[in-house]
PDB file of C-alpha atoms and ligand atoms in Angstrom:
ATOM      1  CA  UNK Q   1      -9.168   7.352  13.409  1.00 86.00           C
ATOM      2  CA  UNK Q   2      -9.293   7.275   9.720  1.00 89.00           C
ATOM      3  CA  UNK Q   3      -6.549   6.744   7.164  1.00 87.00           C
ATOM      4  CA  UNK Q   4      -5.725  10.349   6.868  1.00 90.00           C
ATOM      5  CA  UNK Q   5      -5.001  10.674  10.563  1.00 95.00           C
ATOM      6  CA  UNK Q   6      -2.897   7.647  10.507  1.00 96.00           C
ATOM      7  CA  UNK Q   7      -0.900   9.076   7.713  1.00 96.00           C
ATOM      8  CA  UNK Q   8      -0.401  12.322   9.528  1.00 97.00           C
ATOM      9  CA  UNK Q   9       0.628  10.890  12.719  1.00 98.00           C
ATOM     10  CA  UNK Q  10       3.152   8.421  10.879  1.00 98.00           C
ATOM     11  CA  UNK Q  11       4.816  11.250   8.808  1.00 97.00           C
ATOM     12  CA  UNK Q  12       4.972  13.478  12.131  1.00 98.00           C
ATOM     13  CA  UNK Q  13       6.849  10.382  13.729  1.00 98.00           C
ATOM     14  CA  UNK Q  14       9.186   9.983  10.472  1.00 98.00           C
ATOM     15  CA  UNK Q  15       9.870  13.808  10.757  1.00 97.00           C
ATOM     16  CA  UNK Q  16      11.337  13.556  14.224  1.00 97.00           C
ATOM     17  CA  UNK Q  17      13.691  10.715  13.347  1.00 96.00           C
ATOM     18  CA  UNK Q  18      17.052  10.593  11.309  1.00 96.00           C
ATOM     19  CA  UNK Q  19      15.776   8.422   8.219  1.00 96.00           C
ATOM     20  CA  UNK Q  20      18.940   8.887   6.012  1.00 94.00           C
ATOM     21  CA  UNK Q  21      19.749   5.153   6.471  1.00 95.00           C
ATOM     22  CA  UNK Q  22      16.499   3.961   7.047  1.00 95.00           C
ATOM     23  CA  UNK Q  23      16.280   1.461   4.336  1.00 94.00           C
ATOM     24  CA  UNK Q  24      19.097  -0.374   5.726  1.00 94.00           C
ATOM     25  CA  UNK Q  25      18.431  -0.087   9.668  1.00 96.00           C
ATOM     26  CA  UNK Q  26      15.233   0.531  11.535  1.00 97.00           C
ATOM     27  CA  UNK Q  27      17.129   1.141  14.637  1.00 97.00           C
ATOM     28  CA  UNK Q  28      15.994   4.998  14.755  1.00 98.00           C
ATOM     29  CA  UNK Q  29      12.499   4.046  14.656  1.00 98.00           C
ATOM     30  CA  UNK Q  30      12.797   1.161  17.190  1.00 98.00           C
ATOM     31  CA  UNK Q  31      14.718   3.260  19.853  1.00 97.00           C
ATOM     32  CA  UNK Q  32      12.170   6.134  19.495  1.00 97.00           C
ATOM     33  CA  UNK Q  33       9.712   4.185  20.992  1.00 97.00           C
ATOM     34  CA  UNK Q  34      11.926   2.682  23.671  1.00 96.00           C
ATOM     35  CA  UNK Q  35      11.828  -0.831  21.903  1.00 97.00           C
ATOM     36  CA  UNK Q  36      13.873  -3.919  21.528  1.00 97.00           C
ATOM     37  CA  UNK Q  37      13.419  -6.346  18.761  1.00 98.00           C
ATOM     38  CA  UNK Q  38      13.898 -10.009  19.431  1.00 97.00           C
ATOM     39  CA  UNK Q  39      13.700 -12.893  16.599  1.00 97.00           C
ATOM     40  CA  UNK Q  40      12.007 -16.136  17.426  1.00 96.00           C
ATOM     41  CA  UNK Q  41      10.717 -19.128  14.957  1.00 96.00           C
ATOM     42  CA  UNK Q  42       7.031 -18.860  14.696  1.00 94.00           C
ATOM     43  CA  UNK Q  43       4.301 -20.981  13.064  1.00 91.00           C
ATOM     44  CA  UNK Q  44       3.330 -20.379   9.405  1.00 87.00           C
ATOM     45  CA  UNK Q  45       1.266 -17.555   9.037  1.00 83.00           C
ATOM     46  CA  UNK Q  46       2.179 -15.560  12.245  1.00 90.00           C
ATOM     47  CA  UNK Q  47       4.426 -12.702  11.910  1.00 92.00           C
ATOM     48  CA  UNK Q  48       4.967 -11.105  15.527  1.00 94.00           C
ATOM     49  CA  UNK Q  49       3.660  -9.329  18.297  1.00 94.00           C
ATOM     50  CA  UNK Q  50       4.633  -6.984  21.294  1.00 95.00           C
ATOM     51  CA  UNK Q  51       5.249  -7.495  24.812  1.00 94.00           C
ATOM     52  CA  UNK Q  52       5.269  -4.241  27.336  1.00 93.00           C
ATOM     53  CA  UNK Q  53       7.188  -4.669  30.333  1.00 94.00           C
ATOM     54  CA  UNK Q  54       6.000  -2.993  33.413  1.00 94.00           C
ATOM     55  CA  UNK Q  55       8.743  -0.233  32.937  1.00 94.00           C
ATOM     56  CA  UNK Q  56       7.521   0.662  29.811  1.00 92.00           C
ATOM     57  CA  UNK Q  57      10.011  -0.979  27.353  1.00 95.00           C
ATOM     58  CA  UNK Q  58       8.496  -2.723  24.328  1.00 96.00           C
ATOM     59  CA  UNK Q  59       9.723  -6.173  23.165  1.00 97.00           C
ATOM     60  CA  UNK Q  60       8.869  -6.477  19.555  1.00 97.00           C
ATOM     61  CA  UNK Q  61       9.017 -10.301  18.653  1.00 97.00           C
ATOM     62  CA  UNK Q  62       9.226 -11.024  15.059  1.00 97.00           C
ATOM     63  CA  UNK Q  63       9.325 -14.481  13.167  1.00 96.00           C
ATOM     64  CA  UNK Q  64      12.676 -15.132  12.159  1.00 96.00           C
ATOM     65  CA  UNK Q  65      11.215 -17.448   9.335  1.00 96.00           C
ATOM     66  CA  UNK Q  66       9.827 -14.858   7.288  1.00 94.00           C
ATOM     67  CA  UNK Q  67      11.521 -13.099   4.903  1.00 93.00           C
ATOM     68  CA  UNK Q  68      13.725  -9.859   5.546  1.00 93.00           C
ATOM     69  CA  UNK Q  69      11.265  -7.678   3.884  1.00 94.00           C
ATOM     70  CA  UNK Q  70       8.465  -9.264   5.894  1.00 94.00           C
ATOM     71  CA  UNK Q  71      10.143  -8.916   9.258  1.00 96.00           C
ATOM     72  CA  UNK Q  72      10.894  -5.237   8.463  1.00 96.00           C
ATOM     73  CA  UNK Q  73       7.459  -4.957   7.738  1.00 96.00           C
ATOM     74  CA  UNK Q  74       6.288  -6.627  10.897  1.00 96.00           C
ATOM     75  CA  UNK Q  75       8.644  -4.289  12.898  1.00 97.00           C
ATOM     76  CA  UNK Q  76       7.142  -0.980  11.511  1.00 97.00           C
ATOM     77  CA  UNK Q  77       3.451  -2.552  11.924  1.00 97.00           C
ATOM     78  CA  UNK Q  78       4.229  -3.349  15.552  1.00 97.00           C
ATOM     79  CA  UNK Q  79       5.448   0.280  16.023  1.00 98.00           C
ATOM     80  CA  UNK Q  80       2.312   1.365  14.798  1.00 97.00           C
ATOM     81  CA  UNK Q  81       0.546  -0.742  17.573  1.00 96.00           C
ATOM     82  CA  UNK Q  82       2.365   1.106  19.925  1.00 96.00           C
ATOM     83  CA  UNK Q  83       2.493   4.841  18.576  1.00 97.00           C
ATOM     84  CA  UNK Q  84      -1.361   4.502  17.524  1.00 96.00           C
ATOM     85  CA  UNK Q  85      -2.132   2.723  20.941  1.00 94.00           C
ATOM     86  CA  UNK Q  86      -4.194   0.349  18.864  1.00 92.00           C
ATOM     87  CA  UNK Q  87      -4.699  -3.120  20.129  1.00 87.00           C
ATOM     88  CA  UNK Q  88      -3.668  -5.978  17.860  1.00 85.00           C
ATOM     89  CA  UNK Q  89      -6.366  -7.961  16.433  1.00 79.00           C
ATOM     90  CA  UNK Q  90      -4.088 -10.555  14.944  1.00 74.00           C
ATOM     91  CA  UNK Q  91      -6.078 -13.737  16.116  1.00 63.00           C
ATOM     92  CA  UNK Q  92      -9.537 -12.540  15.120  1.00 51.00           C
ATOM     93  CA  UNK Q  93      -9.474 -13.218  11.447  1.00 50.00           C
ATOM     94  CA  UNK Q  94      -8.645 -17.029  10.627  1.00 51.00           C
ATOM     95  CA  UNK Q  95      -6.211 -17.323   7.705  1.00 49.00           C
ATOM     96  CA  UNK Q  96      -8.900 -18.924   5.769  1.00 49.00           C
ATOM     97  CA  UNK Q  97     -11.269 -16.221   5.943  1.00 50.00           C
ATOM     98  CA  UNK Q  98     -11.840 -13.915   3.262  1.00 47.00           C
ATOM     99  CA  UNK Q  99     -13.366 -11.354   5.901  1.00 56.00           C
ATOM    100  CA  UNK Q 100     -12.165  -7.790   5.954  1.00 63.00           C
ATOM    101  CA  UNK Q 101      -8.993  -7.143   7.709  1.00 72.00           C
ATOM    102  CA  UNK Q 102      -9.855  -5.618  11.283  1.00 84.00           C
ATOM    103  CA  UNK Q 103      -9.534  -1.922  10.883  1.00 86.00           C
ATOM    104  CA  UNK Q 104      -6.835  -1.460  13.533  1.00 90.00           C
ATOM    105  CA  UNK Q 105      -4.547  -3.850  11.345  1.00 90.00           C
ATOM    106  CA  UNK Q 106      -5.220  -1.843   8.367  1.00 88.00           C
ATOM    107  CA  UNK Q 107      -4.239   1.374  10.325  1.00 93.00           C
ATOM    108  CA  UNK Q 108      -1.031  -0.231  11.214  1.00 95.00           C
ATOM    109  CA  UNK Q 109      -0.203  -1.472   7.757  1.00 93.00           C
ATOM    110  CA  UNK Q 110      -0.837   2.032   6.463  1.00 93.00           C
ATOM    111  CA  UNK Q 111       1.399   3.504   9.165  1.00 97.00           C
ATOM    112  CA  UNK Q 112       4.210   0.845   8.347  1.00 97.00           C
ATOM    113  CA  UNK Q 113       4.182   1.863   4.785  1.00 96.00           C
ATOM    114  CA  UNK Q 114       4.972   5.347   5.817  1.00 97.00           C
ATOM    115  CA  UNK Q 115       7.908   4.292   8.014  1.00 98.00           C
ATOM    116  CA  UNK Q 116       9.405   1.799   5.516  1.00 97.00           C
ATOM    117  CA  UNK Q 117       9.049   4.032   2.343  1.00 98.00           C
ATOM    118  CA  UNK Q 118       8.805   7.586   3.775  1.00 97.00           C
ATOM    119  CA  UNK Q 119       7.108   9.820   1.061  1.00 95.00           C
ATOM    120  CA  UNK Q 120       9.731  12.397   0.756  1.00 95.00           C
ATOM    121  CA  UNK Q 121      12.573   9.957  -0.266  1.00 96.00           C
ATOM    122  CA  UNK Q 122      10.007   7.885  -2.381  1.00 96.00           C
ATOM    123  CA  UNK Q 123       9.263  10.815  -4.400  1.00 95.00           C
ATOM    124  CA  UNK Q 124      12.681  11.792  -4.556  1.00 95.00           C
ATOM    125  CA  UNK Q 125      13.896   8.606  -5.811  1.00 96.00           C
ATOM    126  CA  UNK Q 126      11.137   7.392  -8.207  1.00 95.00           C
ATOM    127  CA  UNK Q 127      11.879   7.476 -11.793  1.00 94.00           C
ATOM    128  CA  UNK Q 128       9.387   9.561 -13.762  1.00 89.00           C
ATOM    129  CA  UNK Q 129       8.348   6.545 -16.018  1.00 87.00           C
ATOM    130  CA  UNK Q 130       5.378   4.688 -16.630  1.00 86.00           C
ATOM    131  CA  UNK Q 131       4.588   1.740 -14.301  1.00 89.00           C
ATOM    132  CA  UNK Q 132       5.928  -1.431 -14.926  1.00 89.00           C
ATOM    133  CA  UNK Q 133       7.236  -4.629 -13.483  1.00 89.00           C
ATOM    134  CA  UNK Q 134      10.730  -3.334 -13.562  1.00 92.00           C
ATOM    135  CA  UNK Q 135       9.919  -0.009 -12.151  1.00 94.00           C
ATOM    136  CA  UNK Q 136       8.285  -1.915  -8.964  1.00 94.00           C
ATOM    137  CA  UNK Q 137      11.052  -4.352  -8.508  1.00 94.00           C
ATOM    138  CA  UNK Q 138      13.405  -1.422  -8.703  1.00 97.00           C
ATOM    139  CA  UNK Q 139      11.756   0.458  -5.861  1.00 97.00           C
ATOM    140  CA  UNK Q 140      11.218  -2.694  -4.007  1.00 96.00           C
ATOM    141  CA  UNK Q 141      14.839  -3.305  -3.914  1.00 96.00           C
ATOM    142  CA  UNK Q 142      15.480   0.195  -2.959  1.00 96.00           C
ATOM    143  CA  UNK Q 143      13.179   0.328  -0.038  1.00 97.00           C
ATOM    144  CA  UNK Q 144      13.940  -3.380   0.973  1.00 95.00           C
ATOM    145  CA  UNK Q 145      10.060  -3.940   0.727  1.00 95.00           C
ATOM    146  CA  UNK Q 146       8.164  -6.549  -0.646  1.00 92.00           C
ATOM    147  CA  UNK Q 147       6.533  -6.545  -4.075  1.00 91.00           C
ATOM    148  CA  UNK Q 148       3.033  -6.281  -2.828  1.00 91.00           C
ATOM    149  CA  UNK Q 149       3.840  -3.348  -0.141  1.00 92.00           C
ATOM    150  CA  UNK Q 150       5.808  -1.396  -2.887  1.00 94.00           C
ATOM    151  CA  UNK Q 151       3.219  -1.950  -5.660  1.00 93.00           C
ATOM    152  CA  UNK Q 152       0.781  -0.359  -3.004  1.00 93.00           C
ATOM    153  CA  UNK Q 153       2.693   2.492  -2.045  1.00 95.00           C
ATOM    154  CA  UNK Q 154       3.284   3.188  -5.756  1.00 95.00           C
ATOM    155  CA  UNK Q 155      -0.512   3.462  -6.424  1.00 94.00           C
ATOM    156  CA  UNK Q 156      -1.226   5.462  -3.243  1.00 93.00           C
ATOM    157  CA  UNK Q 157       1.457   8.135  -4.230  1.00 93.00           C
ATOM    158  CA  UNK Q 158       1.202   7.979  -7.734  1.00 92.00           C
ATOM    159  CA  UNK Q 159       0.666  11.622  -9.419  1.00 86.00           C
ATOM    160  CA  UNK Q 160      -1.507   9.773 -12.405  1.00 86.00           C
ATOM    161  CA  UNK Q 161      -4.462   7.609 -11.647  1.00 91.00           C
ATOM    162  CA  UNK Q 162      -3.527   4.160 -10.309  1.00 94.00           C
ATOM    163  CA  UNK Q 163      -4.852   1.569  -7.737  1.00 96.00           C
ATOM    164  CA  UNK Q 164      -3.674  -1.429  -6.178  1.00 95.00           C
ATOM    165  CA  UNK Q 165      -6.021  -4.361  -5.337  1.00 95.00           C
ATOM    166  CA  UNK Q 166      -5.187  -7.315  -3.195  1.00 93.00           C
ATOM    167  CA  UNK Q 167      -7.264 -10.500  -3.703  1.00 95.00           C
ATOM    168  CA  UNK Q 168      -7.218 -13.705  -1.901  1.00 93.00           C
ATOM    169  CA  UNK Q 169      -9.150 -16.744  -2.863  1.00 94.00           C
ATOM    170  CA  UNK Q 170     -10.664 -15.088  -5.649  1.00 95.00           C
ATOM    171  CA  UNK Q 171     -12.162 -12.128  -3.842  1.00 94.00           C
ATOM    172  CA  UNK Q 172     -11.030  -8.581  -3.539  1.00 94.00           C
ATOM    173  CA  UNK Q 173      -9.525  -7.818   0.139  1.00 89.00           C
ATOM    174  CA  UNK Q 174      -8.564  -4.449  -0.223  1.00 86.00           C
ATOM    175  CA  UNK Q 175      -7.917  -1.708  -2.965  1.00 91.00           C
ATOM    176  CA  UNK Q 176      -5.652   1.189  -2.486  1.00 90.00           C
ATOM    177  CA  UNK Q 177      -6.005   4.209  -4.831  1.00 92.00           C
ATOM    178  CA  UNK Q 178      -4.014   7.499  -5.771  1.00 92.00           C
ATOM    179  CA  UNK Q 179      -5.569  10.836  -4.992  1.00 90.00           C
ATOM    180  CA  UNK Q 180      -6.628  11.295  -8.271  1.00 90.00           C
ATOM    181  CA  UNK Q 181      -8.628   8.265  -8.345  1.00 92.00           C
ATOM    182  CA  UNK Q 182     -10.238   8.889  -5.104  1.00 90.00           C
ATOM    183  CA  UNK Q 183     -11.238  12.398  -6.401  1.00 90.00           C
ATOM    184  CA  UNK Q 184     -12.776  10.522  -9.564  1.00 89.00           C
ATOM    185  CA  UNK Q 185     -14.703   8.267  -6.985  1.00 90.00           C
ATOM    186  CA  UNK Q 186     -13.301   5.092  -8.525  1.00 92.00           C
ATOM    187  CA  UNK Q 187     -14.426   2.614  -6.258  1.00 93.00           C
ATOM    188  CA  UNK Q 188     -13.807  -1.388  -5.910  1.00 94.00           C
ATOM    189  CA  UNK Q 189     -15.739  -3.130  -3.295  1.00 90.00           C
ATOM    190  CA  UNK Q 190     -13.968  -5.440  -0.739  1.00 87.00           C
ATOM    191  CA  UNK Q 191     -15.530  -8.729  -1.012  1.00 89.00           C
ATOM    192  CA  UNK Q 192     -16.433  -8.650  -4.385  1.00 92.00           C
ATOM    193  CA  UNK Q 193     -15.074 -11.284  -6.781  1.00 95.00           C
ATOM    194  CA  UNK Q 194     -12.210 -10.681  -9.236  1.00 97.00           C
ATOM    195  CA  UNK Q 195     -13.957  -9.452 -12.426  1.00 97.00           C
ATOM    196  CA  UNK Q 196     -14.404 -11.555 -15.459  1.00 96.00           C
ATOM    197  CA  UNK Q 197     -11.898 -10.149 -18.146  1.00 96.00           C
ATOM    198  CA  UNK Q 198      -9.223  -8.989 -15.848  1.00 98.00           C
ATOM    199  CA  UNK Q 199      -5.630  -9.994 -16.066  1.00 98.00           C
ATOM    200  CA  UNK Q 200      -5.765 -10.912 -12.318  1.00 98.00           C
ATOM    201  CA  UNK Q 201      -8.719 -13.468 -13.166  1.00 97.00           C
ATOM    202  CA  UNK Q 202      -6.833 -14.948 -16.134  1.00 97.00           C
ATOM    203  CA  UNK Q 203      -3.547 -15.811 -14.416  1.00 97.00           C
ATOM    204  CA  UNK Q 204      -5.299 -17.130 -11.198  1.00 97.00           C
ATOM    205  CA  UNK Q 205      -7.159 -19.488 -13.221  1.00 97.00           C
ATOM    206  CA  UNK Q 206      -3.793 -21.222 -14.543  1.00 95.00           C
ATOM    207  CA  UNK Q 207      -2.912 -21.770 -10.659  1.00 93.00           C
ATOM    208  CA  UNK Q 208       0.824 -20.789 -10.881  1.00 95.00           C
ATOM    209  CA  UNK Q 209       3.102 -18.060  -9.624  1.00 96.00           C
ATOM    210  CA  UNK Q 210       3.092 -15.602 -12.731  1.00 95.00           C
ATOM    211  CA  UNK Q 211       3.020 -11.999 -13.512  1.00 95.00           C
ATOM    212  CA  UNK Q 212       1.313 -10.455 -16.419  1.00 96.00           C
ATOM    213  CA  UNK Q 213       0.633  -7.053 -17.977  1.00 95.00           C
ATOM    214  CA  UNK Q 214      -2.087  -6.353 -20.413  1.00 95.00           C
ATOM    215  CA  UNK Q 215      -4.937  -3.802 -21.463  1.00 95.00           C
ATOM    216  CA  UNK Q 216      -8.578  -4.187 -19.911  1.00 96.00           C
ATOM    217  CA  UNK Q 217     -11.628  -2.273 -19.847  1.00 95.00           C
ATOM    218  CA  UNK Q 218     -11.885   0.198 -16.757  1.00 95.00           C
ATOM    219  CA  UNK Q 219     -15.702  -0.397 -15.992  1.00 94.00           C
ATOM    220  CA  UNK Q 220     -14.833  -4.273 -15.323  1.00 96.00           C
ATOM    221  CA  UNK Q 221     -12.886  -2.954 -12.008  1.00 97.00           C
ATOM    222  CA  UNK Q 222     -14.484   0.258 -11.139  1.00 95.00           C
ATOM    223  CA  UNK Q 223     -18.149   0.400  -9.825  1.00 93.00           C
ATOM    224  CA  UNK Q 224     -20.724   2.637 -11.802  1.00 91.00           C
ATOM    225  CA  UNK Q 225     -18.102   3.397 -14.374  1.00 92.00           C
ATOM    226  CA  UNK Q 226     -18.222   4.740 -17.891  1.00 89.00           C
ATOM    227  CA  UNK Q 227     -17.644   2.069 -20.615  1.00 90.00           C
ATOM    228  CA  UNK Q 228     -15.588   2.042 -23.690  1.00 90.00           C
ATOM    229  CA  UNK Q 229     -12.034   3.255 -21.854  1.00 91.00           C
ATOM    230  CA  UNK Q 230      -9.097   1.166 -21.352  1.00 93.00           C
ATOM    231  CA  UNK Q 231      -6.478   1.011 -18.912  1.00 94.00           C
ATOM    232  CA  UNK Q 232      -3.361  -1.124 -17.796  1.00 95.00           C
ATOM    233  CA  UNK Q 233      -3.256  -3.833 -15.526  1.00 97.00           C
ATOM    234  CA  UNK Q 234       0.157  -5.519 -14.067  1.00 96.00           C
ATOM    235  CA  UNK Q 235      -1.029  -8.495 -11.995  1.00 96.00           C
ATOM    236  CA  UNK Q 236       0.968 -11.164  -9.899  1.00 95.00           C
ATOM    237  CA  UNK Q 237      -0.519 -14.375  -8.699  1.00 96.00           C
ATOM    238  CA  UNK Q 238       1.062 -16.309  -5.597  1.00 94.00           C
ATOM    239  CA  UNK Q 239      -0.320 -19.834  -6.191  1.00 95.00           C
ATOM    240  CA  UNK Q 240       0.500 -21.151  -2.870  1.00 92.00           C
ATOM    241  CA  UNK Q 241      -1.505 -18.634  -0.676  1.00 90.00           C
ATOM    242  CA  UNK Q 242      -3.846 -18.193  -3.438  1.00 94.00           C
ATOM    243  CA  UNK Q 243      -3.241 -14.561  -3.267  1.00 94.00           C
ATOM    244  CA  UNK Q 244      -3.209 -12.175  -6.249  1.00 96.00           C
ATOM    245  CA  UNK Q 245      -2.551  -8.330  -6.506  1.00 95.00           C
ATOM    246  CA  UNK Q 246      -3.116  -5.994  -9.307  1.00 96.00           C
ATOM    247  CA  UNK Q 247      -1.765  -2.418 -10.270  1.00 96.00           C
ATOM    248  CA  UNK Q 248      -4.118  -0.493 -12.297  1.00 96.00           C
ATOM    249  CA  UNK Q 249      -3.434   2.672 -14.113  1.00 94.00           C
ATOM    250  CA  UNK Q 250      -4.380   5.119 -16.904  1.00 85.00           C
ATOM    251  CA  UNK Q 251      -3.383   8.327 -18.291  1.00 74.00           C
ATOM    252  CA  UNK Q 252      -5.342  11.401 -16.989  1.00 63.00           C
ATOM    253  CA  UNK Q 253      -7.057  11.996 -20.369  1.00 63.00           C
ATOM    254  CA  UNK Q 254      -8.628   8.334 -19.908  1.00 67.00           C
ATOM    255  CA  UNK Q 255     -10.367   9.385 -16.713  1.00 68.00           C
ATOM    256  CA  UNK Q 256     -14.126   9.633 -18.084  1.00 68.00           C
ATOM    257  CA  UNK Q 257     -14.990  13.170 -18.492  1.00 58.00           C
ATOM    258  CA  UNK Q 258     -18.364  12.721 -16.753  1.00 48.00           C
ATOM    259  CA  UNK Q 259     -16.921  11.348 -13.257  1.00 45.00           C
ATOM    260  CA  UNK Q 260     -14.350  13.912 -13.009  1.00 46.00           C
ATOM    261  CA  UNK Q 261     -16.475  17.072 -13.937  1.00 45.00           C
ATOM    262  CA  UNK Q 262     -19.193  15.976 -11.610  1.00 45.00           C
ATOM    263  CA  UNK Q 263     -17.094  15.371  -8.490  1.00 43.00           C
ATOM    264  CA  UNK Q 264     -13.721  17.066  -9.278  1.00 45.00           C
ATOM    265  CA  UNK Q 265     -14.758  20.659  -7.866  1.00 44.00           C
ATOM    266  CA  UNK Q 266     -16.278  19.237  -4.649  1.00 39.00           C
ATOM    267  CA  UNK Q 267     -13.114  17.335  -3.884  1.00 40.00           C
ATOM    268  CA  UNK Q 268     -10.717  19.839  -4.872  1.00 39.00           C
ATOM    269  CA  UNK Q 269     -11.595  21.880  -1.735  1.00 37.00           C
ATOM    270  CA  UNK Q 270      -9.920  19.173   0.467  1.00 43.00           C
ATOM    271  CA  UNK Q 271      -6.601  20.355   0.346  1.00 40.00           C
ATOM    272  CA  UNK Q 272      -5.614  18.203   3.454  1.00 40.00           C
ATOM    273  CA  UNK Q 273      -6.020  14.841   1.284  1.00 43.00           C
ATOM    274  CA  UNK Q 274      -4.179  16.262  -1.535  1.00 42.00           C
ATOM    275  CA  UNK Q 275      -1.258  17.340   0.522  1.00 40.00           C
ATOM    276  CA  UNK Q 276      -1.062  14.168   2.221  1.00 45.00           C
ATOM    277  CA  UNK Q 277      -0.890  12.254  -0.902  1.00 44.00           C
ATOM    278  CA  UNK Q 278       2.468  13.998  -1.604  1.00 43.00           C
ATOM    279  CA  UNK Q 279       1.461  14.978  -5.080  1.00 43.00           C
ATOM    280  CA  UNK Q 280       2.027  18.678  -4.266  1.00 40.00           C
ATOM    281  CA  UNK Q 281       5.501  17.970  -3.543  1.00 38.00           C
ATOM    282  CA  UNK Q 282       5.720  15.903  -6.628  1.00 38.00           C
ATOM    283  CA  UNK Q 283       4.503  18.443  -9.005  1.00 36.00           C
ATOM    284  CA  UNK Q 284       6.687  21.273  -7.299  1.00 35.00           C
ATOM    285  CA  UNK Q 285       9.756  19.093  -8.157  1.00 35.00           C
ATOM    286  CA  UNK Q 286       8.757  18.529 -11.697  1.00 36.00           C
ATOM    287  CA  UNK Q 287       8.299  22.110 -12.243  1.00 34.00           C
ATOM    288  CA  UNK Q 288      11.809  22.955 -11.276  1.00 33.00           C
ATOM    289  CA  UNK Q 289      13.538  20.747 -13.675  1.00 32.00           C
TER     290      UNK Q 289
HETATM  291 ZN1  LIG U   1      -1.243  -5.838  14.214  1.00 70.62          ZN
END
């Protein structure tokens, strides 16, 4: 099961549910899988798990000590385990490890993002502005989601080239890219160290909770990338967990010509991916105005 499969299953699931009030209340999703949610104080780092009764009813148990946004994410992540029929691997990776997250868990996170921020609602509510701290905070508040989950969603559905990088203890854990950056083959390896000269590296060095925006060279982040071009980096560091996130974006005209020409044609054939990104719907909406 790859990312595109997960997204299409999630969108199918969302399409069968009344999502008009989903930003307030996840009940329609919960009842759609014949589940009930229970809250319980758990140890730090634990978010939740699911028990399935012999009669087929699921009990999703959520850590009541985590934030409301986190609890909502956990509910949707657990729904993903049920719908995708993927086993939990919550115990396999110790919290001190920078090892890659288990593929099942990445699939369930992707699924959860589709449920919390349904793409049609997202695109209908997204102000057509340049990315900024305020814009991500606005969308986070609107969808009742955490800053990192919102920034990641922003990058994935962005009509302009954009990426979202999650880093832990100084190493890249995961990078999500917009359709245009995937087409341009912009690649950031998980496990690589936070690049020198990035905003992420400079704010992590200070070791305080902070957020900063600035211009950086594109080739410090992307592998085998043309030099001489700049892009924006909005980075936030969470000192207690030593977690850093970066939203990277640039204008279409700043995509290196070579990479785009060389690979663009080949990838344009892949209409499935383009449609899944929501970019098509976006352009239609813009043209109407
Ligand atoms: Zn899980």
